[in-house]
Amino acid sequence: MTLAEKYAQIMDRIELTEAMRRRVLENVRGAAAEKKPIRFPNRRHWLAVAACLALLLLGALTLPKIAWGGSQEPSAETASGISECASAEELSRAVGFPVSDVTALPFAVTQTSYLNYWDQLAEIQYRGADGQSAFYRKSAGTEDNSGDYNEYPSARELTAGSVTAELRGSGERYTLACWTDGTYAYSLSLPQGADAAAWTEILAGVK
Amino acid sequence: MEACLTRRRAGASLLQALLLLAQSLFAAAPQKDAGADMTAAREARDREAEQILDAYGNRILRLAYSYLHNMSDAEEVLQDTLMQFLKAAPVFQTEEHRKAWLLHVAGNLSKNRIDYNRVRDADELSEELTAENREDLRFVWEAVKALPVKYREVVHLFYYEGYSTAEVASVLHENEATVRSRLDRGREKLKQILKEAYDFG
């Protein structure tokens, strides 16, 4: 028996037991449940109570004048530690730094989601009608915040406007751009890919 | 009479309007949707955690143990790796990339523990091998344990995980030449420790 086989025999003795598995999962769930940065569960309820009382007091003459602004819709917490905001402005307030929409995407955006991860990372998700999507992230610091750990055969630097980004992809099509301005880290992922010319336009439109 | 009917109609419509408004406000449909979203997201996250534990739990635990030589520390590294994964929500093209990411994170978390001297003393594996009189295996284990961390991690990934030197380099975010050199030095050191028993084929 070779040493490699003996070492494998030794290592195979270390096993994730059912008790250990249960413990790990419970702790992971518990830790996730503790990290709920933004809570809005009762805001709507109290808004409703206050509104009805006000209505009763104001009476019939004032009733038609009362308007309920859609912009007051509270943010929805989509997962523990992650909350969804209504706009880039609300997302900026939640994470504590300015976040702006990407304006020059290579597809018509039909749906936009603003996500606050742990009050540390802002992500804007854009989706188009034909399955196109884009994910824009911004966080404090200069470390790569893309969450994309794939290895790409192609990489190049590209300067567009005030942004100098590293593009990663395959061949002439790049699916990820990462850059920093020294204070914040940015990344933009385009799963469908785009060539350097298209990226130049996209990045020039990033504030 | 007409004025009275108008007043009654106005009163009824006001009451109706108030009831409708109160109903719509208390219906809390969006809250239910948000609640359903949260539950669905939580369930998805739990499923993903379970899936990772089933697919890679043993591998992560073993890698962590190879660094820390202690089951409690290895378990905590496994747990922290899982938390990091759920927090980072990384995107991968292949399952191999996912595995490499998990091993990379587990390795870093393990090394952090060594750096901060937070490692416990008990080595259950060594105790188990001694209790079972498996001196041959304990000899090998003690020899690998004696290697510096930078050689030990390469030996583990190369020989146990079956990674090529290029893949080990990718997992550790190191240069492949560095990995090859460390593997050679690790083998040399094992030769010195194990002498004639050395046969890391």
Coordinates of N, CA and C in Angstrom, one line a residue, chain B residues 1-7:
Chain B
M1 N -87.4 65.8 1.6 CA -87.3 64.3 1.4 C -86.2 63.9 0.5
E2 N -86.1 64.7 -0.6 CA -85.0 64.4 -1.6 C -83.6 64.6 -0.9
A3 N -83.6 65.7 -0.1 CA -82.3 66.1 0.6 C -82.0 65.0 1.6
C4 N -83.0 64.5 2.2 CA -82.8 63.4 3.2 C -82.2 62.2 2.6
L5 N -82.8 61.8 1.4 CA -82.3 60.6 0.7 C -80.9 60.8 0.2
T6 N -80.6 62.0 -0.3 CA -79.3 62.3 -0.7 C -78.3 62.2 0.4
R7 N -78.7 62.7 1.6 CA -77.8 62.6 2.8 C -77.6 61.1 3.1

